[in-house]
Amino acid sequence: IYYINGVLIANKTYSLPSSYAPGGLLDIFTSNFNKMRDDALKEGINLEIISGYRSYADQAYIYNNYVLSDSKSNADTYSARAGHSEHQTGLAADINSLNINFIYTKEGMWLNNNCHKYGFIIRYPEGKVSVTGYMYEPWHIRYVGTPLASELYNNGNWISLEEYYGITSTYNY
């Protein structure tokens, strides 16, 4: 398990063992998400978690199905191999939609411009596939704490964890 400055890293380079299993979204994620969701609702914005924690086995099943239907090279651009998914950390979730056009909805725009205030980042920013290894996912948030999230926000032009920490995200196998 790899940490940088107390931040758990899960990407294509840094994997989690199958035994890493918090069993659900962590309390720090849930409490901050609930506050963000409640504040958003006051502005007429509805935020819902559509996919939260995933076990190693769940991720293996999901990824392998994508490989069967879409090839390994394609699946690797939008789905993590088992042990490499942030969902396994209990600190990440997909919000409202898995459609790239989510960013053009009022919910997507609100999430992009406000989630950092609650300690969340847009984990796979636009135009960063060469750095993160994944396509743009405006719906995928990750809890990192408010100080770091505010640094990565960059006025809505998100900096990825890989850029910030100078790390890679490439499969070695």
PDB file of C-alpha atoms in Angstrom:
ATOM      1  CA  ILE A   1       0.000   0.000   0.000  1.00  0.00           C
ATOM      2  CA  TYR A   2       1.527   3.270  -1.145  1.00  0.00           C
ATOM      3  CA  TYR A   3       1.002   6.656   0.515  1.00  0.00           C
ATOM      4  CA  ILE A   4       2.409  10.071  -0.342  1.00  0.00           C
ATOM      5  CA  ASN A   5       2.088  12.685   2.396  1.00  0.00           C
ATOM      6  CA  GLY A   6      -0.681  10.600   3.970  1.00  0.00           C
ATOM      7  CA  VAL A   7      -2.618  10.263   0.691  1.00  0.00           C
ATOM      8  CA  LEU A   8      -3.351   6.689  -0.359  1.00  0.00           C
ATOM      9  CA  ILE A   9      -2.422   6.171  -4.008  1.00  0.00           C
ATOM     10  CA  ALA A  10      -4.237   3.635  -6.184  1.00  0.00           C
ATOM     11  CA  ASN A  11      -3.573   3.824  -9.897  1.00  0.00           C
ATOM     12  CA  LYS A  12      -2.059   1.739 -12.681  1.00  0.00           C
ATOM     13  CA  THR A  13       1.403   1.854 -11.106  1.00  0.00           C
ATOM     14  CA  TYR A  14       0.452   1.554  -7.433  1.00  0.00           C
ATOM     15  CA  SER A  15      -1.893  -1.288  -6.549  1.00  0.00           C
ATOM     16  CA  LEU A  16      -3.775  -2.422  -3.490  1.00  0.00           C
ATOM     17  CA  PRO A  17      -3.630  -6.033  -2.300  1.00  0.00           C
ATOM     18  CA  SER A  18      -6.800  -8.114  -2.495  1.00  0.00           C
ATOM     19  CA  SER A  19      -6.786  -8.110   1.321  1.00  0.00           C
ATOM     20  CA  TYR A  20      -7.273  -4.315   1.430  1.00  0.00           C
ATOM     21  CA  ALA A  21     -10.995  -4.207   2.102  1.00  0.00           C
ATOM     22  CA  PRO A  22     -12.548  -1.397   4.140  1.00  0.00           C
ATOM     23  CA  GLY A  23     -15.931  -2.904   3.196  1.00  0.00           C
ATOM     24  CA  GLY A  24     -17.574   0.357   2.146  1.00  0.00           C
ATOM     25  CA  LEU A  25     -17.074   4.056   1.743  1.00  0.00           C
ATOM     26  CA  LEU A  26     -15.029   5.400   4.652  1.00  0.00           C
ATOM     27  CA  ASP A  27     -16.686   7.654   7.229  1.00  0.00           C
ATOM     28  CA  ILE A  28     -14.518  10.617   6.173  1.00  0.00           C
ATOM     29  CA  PHE A  29     -15.831  10.253   2.615  1.00  0.00           C
ATOM     30  CA  THR A  30     -19.448   9.788   3.675  1.00  0.00           C
ATOM     31  CA  SER A  31     -19.588  12.670   6.146  1.00  0.00           C
ATOM     32  CA  ASN A  32     -18.026  15.116   3.689  1.00  0.00           C
ATOM     33  CA  PHE A  33     -20.157  13.865   0.803  1.00  0.00           C
ATOM     34  CA  ASN A  34     -23.325  14.267   2.871  1.00  0.00           C
ATOM     35  CA  LYS A  35     -22.400  17.861   3.715  1.00  0.00           C
ATOM     36  CA  MET A  36     -21.632  18.583   0.051  1.00  0.00           C
ATOM     37  CA  ARG A  37     -24.856  16.914  -1.082  1.00  0.00           C
ATOM     38  CA  ASP A  38     -26.911  18.886   1.463  1.00  0.00           C
ATOM     39  CA  ASP A  39     -25.304  22.200   0.465  1.00  0.00           C
ATOM     40  CA  ALA A  40     -25.813  21.427  -3.231  1.00  0.00           C
ATOM     41  CA  LEU A  41     -29.465  20.606  -2.619  1.00  0.00           C
ATOM     42  CA  LYS A  42     -29.954  24.082  -1.130  1.00  0.00           C
ATOM     43  CA  GLU A  43     -28.970  25.373  -4.585  1.00  0.00           C
ATOM     44  CA  GLY A  44     -31.289  22.977  -6.408  1.00  0.00           C
ATOM     45  CA  ILE A  45     -28.485  20.558  -7.281  1.00  0.00           C
ATOM     46  CA  ASN A  46     -29.073  16.854  -6.681  1.00  0.00           C
ATOM     47  CA  LEU A  47     -25.949  14.725  -6.156  1.00  0.00           C
ATOM     48  CA  GLU A  48     -26.234  10.958  -5.763  1.00  0.00           C
ATOM     49  CA  ILE A  49     -23.623   8.239  -5.449  1.00  0.00           C
ATOM     50  CA  ILE A  50     -24.223   5.683  -8.192  1.00  0.00           C
ATOM     51  CA  SER A  51     -21.141   3.577  -7.517  1.00  0.00           C
ATOM     52  CA  GLY A  52     -19.087   3.726  -4.345  1.00  0.00           C
ATOM     53  CA  TYR A  53     -16.904   1.084  -2.723  1.00  0.00           C
ATOM     54  CA  ARG A  54     -15.925  -1.941  -4.785  1.00  0.00           C
ATOM     55  CA  SER A  55     -14.024  -4.933  -3.462  1.00  0.00           C
ATOM     56  CA  TYR A  56     -11.053  -6.415  -5.294  1.00  0.00           C
ATOM     57  CA  ALA A  57     -13.277  -9.272  -6.488  1.00  0.00           C
ATOM     58  CA  ASP A  58     -16.030  -6.902  -7.667  1.00  0.00           C
ATOM     59  CA  GLN A  59     -13.508  -4.884  -9.659  1.00  0.00           C
ATOM     60  CA  ALA A  60     -12.029  -8.041 -11.203  1.00  0.00           C
ATOM     61  CA  TYR A  61     -15.508  -9.063 -12.348  1.00  0.00           C
ATOM     62  CA  ILE A  62     -16.310  -5.614 -13.803  1.00  0.00           C
ATOM     63  CA  TYR A  63     -12.958  -5.247 -15.562  1.00  0.00           C
ATOM     64  CA  ASN A  64     -12.986  -8.774 -16.988  1.00  0.00           C
ATOM     65  CA  ASN A  65     -16.467  -8.229 -18.443  1.00  0.00           C
ATOM     66  CA  TYR A  66     -15.258  -5.049 -20.151  1.00  0.00           C
ATOM     67  CA  VAL A  67     -12.267  -6.928 -21.566  1.00  0.00           C
ATOM     68  CA  LEU A  68     -14.563  -9.644 -22.943  1.00  0.00           C
ATOM     69  CA  SER A  69     -16.874  -7.140 -24.622  1.00  0.00           C
ATOM     70  CA  ASP A  70     -14.444  -4.381 -25.626  1.00  0.00           C
ATOM     71  CA  SER A  71     -10.829  -5.710 -25.601  1.00  0.00           C
ATOM     72  CA  LYS A  72      -8.142  -5.290 -22.975  1.00  0.00           C
ATOM     73  CA  SER A  73      -6.586  -2.202 -24.576  1.00  0.00           C
ATOM     74  CA  ASN A  74      -9.933  -0.391 -24.691  1.00  0.00           C
ATOM     75  CA  ALA A  75     -10.993  -1.499 -21.207  1.00  0.00           C
ATOM     76  CA  ASP A  76      -7.707  -0.197 -19.796  1.00  0.00           C
ATOM     77  CA  THR A  77      -8.694   3.360 -20.817  1.00  0.00           C
ATOM     78  CA  TYR A  78     -11.848   3.447 -18.697  1.00  0.00           C
ATOM     79  CA  SER A  79     -11.776   0.594 -16.180  1.00  0.00           C
ATOM     80  CA  ALA A  80      -9.164  -0.351 -13.624  1.00  0.00           C
ATOM     81  CA  ARG A  81      -7.739  -3.800 -13.217  1.00  0.00           C
ATOM     82  CA  ALA A  82      -8.396  -5.445  -9.852  1.00  0.00           C
ATOM     83  CA  GLY A  83      -6.225  -3.877  -7.159  1.00  0.00           C
ATOM     84  CA  HIS A  84      -5.780  -0.670  -9.163  1.00  0.00           C
ATOM     85  CA  SER A  85      -9.237   0.846  -8.635  1.00  0.00           C
ATOM     86  CA  GLU A  86      -9.735   3.852  -6.398  1.00  0.00           C
ATOM     87  CA  HIS A  87     -13.156   2.461  -5.553  1.00  0.00           C
ATOM     88  CA  GLN A  88     -11.376  -0.225  -3.491  1.00  0.00           C
ATOM     89  CA  THR A  89      -9.932   2.483  -1.209  1.00  0.00           C
ATOM     90  CA  GLY A  90     -13.347   3.496   0.129  1.00  0.00           C
ATOM     91  CA  LEU A  91     -12.427   7.094  -0.776  1.00  0.00           C
ATOM     92  CA  ALA A  92     -13.928   7.352  -4.287  1.00  0.00           C
ATOM     93  CA  ALA A  93     -17.330   7.290  -5.934  1.00  0.00           C
ATOM     94  CA  ASP A  94     -19.099   7.937  -9.189  1.00  0.00           C
ATOM     95  CA  ILE A  95     -21.730  10.665  -8.996  1.00  0.00           C
ATOM     96  CA  ASN A  96     -25.047  10.849 -10.892  1.00  0.00           C
ATOM     97  CA  SER A  97     -23.980   9.578 -14.326  1.00  0.00           C
ATOM     98  CA  LEU A  98     -21.328   7.685 -16.264  1.00  0.00           C
ATOM     99  CA  ASN A  99     -21.930   9.789 -19.362  1.00  0.00           C
ATOM    100  CA  ILE A 100     -19.213  12.165 -20.544  1.00  0.00           C
ATOM    101  CA  ASN A 101     -21.908  14.819 -21.043  1.00  0.00           C
ATOM    102  CA  PHE A 102     -22.441  14.895 -17.258  1.00  0.00           C
ATOM    103  CA  ILE A 103     -20.048  17.859 -17.161  1.00  0.00           C
ATOM    104  CA  TYR A 104     -22.567  19.914 -19.169  1.00  0.00           C
ATOM    105  CA  THR A 105     -25.371  19.359 -16.647  1.00  0.00           C
ATOM    106  CA  LYS A 106     -25.949  21.758 -13.765  1.00  0.00           C
ATOM    107  CA  GLU A 107     -24.926  18.935 -11.397  1.00  0.00           C
ATOM    108  CA  GLY A 108     -21.703  18.237 -13.295  1.00  0.00           C
ATOM    109  CA  MET A 109     -20.714  21.893 -13.427  1.00  0.00           C
ATOM    110  CA  TRP A 110     -21.525  22.369  -9.741  1.00  0.00           C
ATOM    111  CA  LEU A 111     -19.512  19.282  -8.770  1.00  0.00           C
ATOM    112  CA  ASN A 112     -16.518  20.399 -10.863  1.00  0.00           C
ATOM    113  CA  ASN A 113     -16.498  23.874  -9.318  1.00  0.00           C
ATOM    114  CA  ASN A 114     -17.407  23.092  -5.711  1.00  0.00           C
ATOM    115  CA  CYS A 115     -16.291  19.607  -4.686  1.00  0.00           C
ATOM    116  CA  HIS A 116     -12.848  20.864  -3.606  1.00  0.00           C
ATOM    117  CA  LYS A 117     -14.518  22.869  -0.821  1.00  0.00           C
ATOM    118  CA  TYR A 118     -15.503  19.546   0.749  1.00  0.00           C
ATOM    119  CA  GLY A 119     -12.175  17.762   0.220  1.00  0.00           C
ATOM    120  CA  PHE A 120     -12.967  16.056  -3.097  1.00  0.00           C
ATOM    121  CA  ILE A 121     -11.189  16.150  -6.431  1.00  0.00           C
ATOM    122  CA  ILE A 122     -12.228  15.261  -9.954  1.00  0.00           C
ATOM    123  CA  ARG A 123      -9.814  12.362 -10.082  1.00  0.00           C
ATOM    124  CA  TYR A 124      -9.502  11.934 -13.847  1.00  0.00           C
ATOM    125  CA  PRO A 125      -9.459  15.475 -15.277  1.00  0.00           C
ATOM    126  CA  GLU A 126     -10.066  16.446 -18.875  1.00  0.00           C
ATOM    127  CA  GLY A 127      -7.024  16.210 -21.134  1.00  0.00           C
ATOM    128  CA  LYS A 128      -4.977  14.163 -18.648  1.00  0.00           C
ATOM    129  CA  VAL A 129      -5.331  10.648 -20.060  1.00  0.00           C
ATOM    130  CA  SER A 130      -1.580  10.541 -20.797  1.00  0.00           C
ATOM    131  CA  VAL A 131      -0.885  11.256 -17.130  1.00  0.00           C
ATOM    132  CA  THR A 132      -3.648   9.382 -15.273  1.00  0.00           C
ATOM    133  CA  GLY A 133      -4.040   6.551 -17.760  1.00  0.00           C
ATOM    134  CA  TYR A 134      -7.813   7.026 -17.817  1.00  0.00           C
ATOM    135  CA  MET A 135     -10.251   8.949 -19.955  1.00  0.00           C
ATOM    136  CA  TYR A 136     -11.882  12.079 -18.558  1.00  0.00           C
ATOM    137  CA  GLU A 137     -14.424  11.154 -15.885  1.00  0.00           C
ATOM    138  CA  PRO A 138     -16.284  14.252 -14.672  1.00  0.00           C
ATOM    139  CA  TRP A 139     -18.365  12.028 -12.371  1.00  0.00           C
ATOM    140  CA  HIS A 140     -15.514  10.313 -10.482  1.00  0.00           C
ATOM    141  CA  ILE A 141     -14.601  12.049  -7.235  1.00  0.00           C
ATOM    142  CA  ARG A 142     -11.956  11.122  -4.710  1.00  0.00           C
ATOM    143  CA  TYR A 143     -11.632  12.378  -1.140  1.00  0.00           C
ATOM    144  CA  VAL A 144      -8.174  13.820  -0.370  1.00  0.00           C
ATOM    145  CA  GLY A 145      -9.007  16.513   2.218  1.00  0.00           C
ATOM    146  CA  THR A 146      -9.764  20.183   1.697  1.00  0.00           C
ATOM    147  CA  PRO A 147      -6.200  21.594   1.666  1.00  0.00           C
ATOM    148  CA  LEU A 148      -4.986  19.269  -1.115  1.00  0.00           C
ATOM    149  CA  ALA A 149      -8.287  19.400  -3.031  1.00  0.00           C
ATOM    150  CA  SER A 150      -8.117  23.190  -3.047  1.00  0.00           C
ATOM    151  CA  GLU A 151      -4.575  23.079  -4.472  1.00  0.00           C
ATOM    152  CA  LEU A 152      -5.573  20.607  -7.176  1.00  0.00           C
ATOM    153  CA  TYR A 153      -8.732  22.552  -8.120  1.00  0.00           C
ATOM    154  CA  ASN A 154      -6.682  25.143 -10.047  1.00  0.00           C
ATOM    155  CA  ASN A 155      -9.743  27.284 -10.851  1.00  0.00           C
ATOM    156  CA  GLY A 156     -11.521  24.310 -12.397  1.00  0.00           C
ATOM    157  CA  ASN A 157      -8.570  23.213 -14.534  1.00  0.00           C
ATOM    158  CA  TRP A 158      -7.818  20.259 -12.279  1.00  0.00           C
ATOM    159  CA  ILE A 159      -4.294  19.029 -11.576  1.00  0.00           C
ATOM    160  CA  SER A 160      -4.146  15.234 -11.255  1.00  0.00           C
ATOM    161  CA  LEU A 161      -2.558  13.446  -8.303  1.00  0.00           C
ATOM    162  CA  GLU A 162       0.023  12.069 -10.723  1.00  0.00           C
ATOM    163  CA  GLU A 163       1.061  15.562 -11.848  1.00  0.00           C
ATOM    164  CA  TYR A 164       1.051  16.961  -8.327  1.00  0.00           C
ATOM    165  CA  TYR A 165       3.168  14.177  -6.852  1.00  0.00           C
ATOM    166  CA  GLY A 166       5.265  13.481  -9.958  1.00  0.00           C
ATOM    167  CA  ILE A 167       4.259   9.828 -10.153  1.00  0.00           C
ATOM    168  CA  THR A 168       3.375   7.513 -13.016  1.00  0.00           C
ATOM    169  CA  SER A 169       0.202   5.588 -13.775  1.00  0.00           C
ATOM    170  CA  THR A 170       1.124   2.782 -16.130  1.00  0.00           C
ATOM    171  CA  TYR A 171       0.608  -0.960 -15.887  1.00  0.00           C
ATOM    172  CA  ASN A 172       3.822  -2.923 -15.541  1.00  0.00           C
ATOM    173  CA  TYR A 173       2.243  -6.152 -16.799  1.00  0.00           C
TER     174      TYR A 173
END
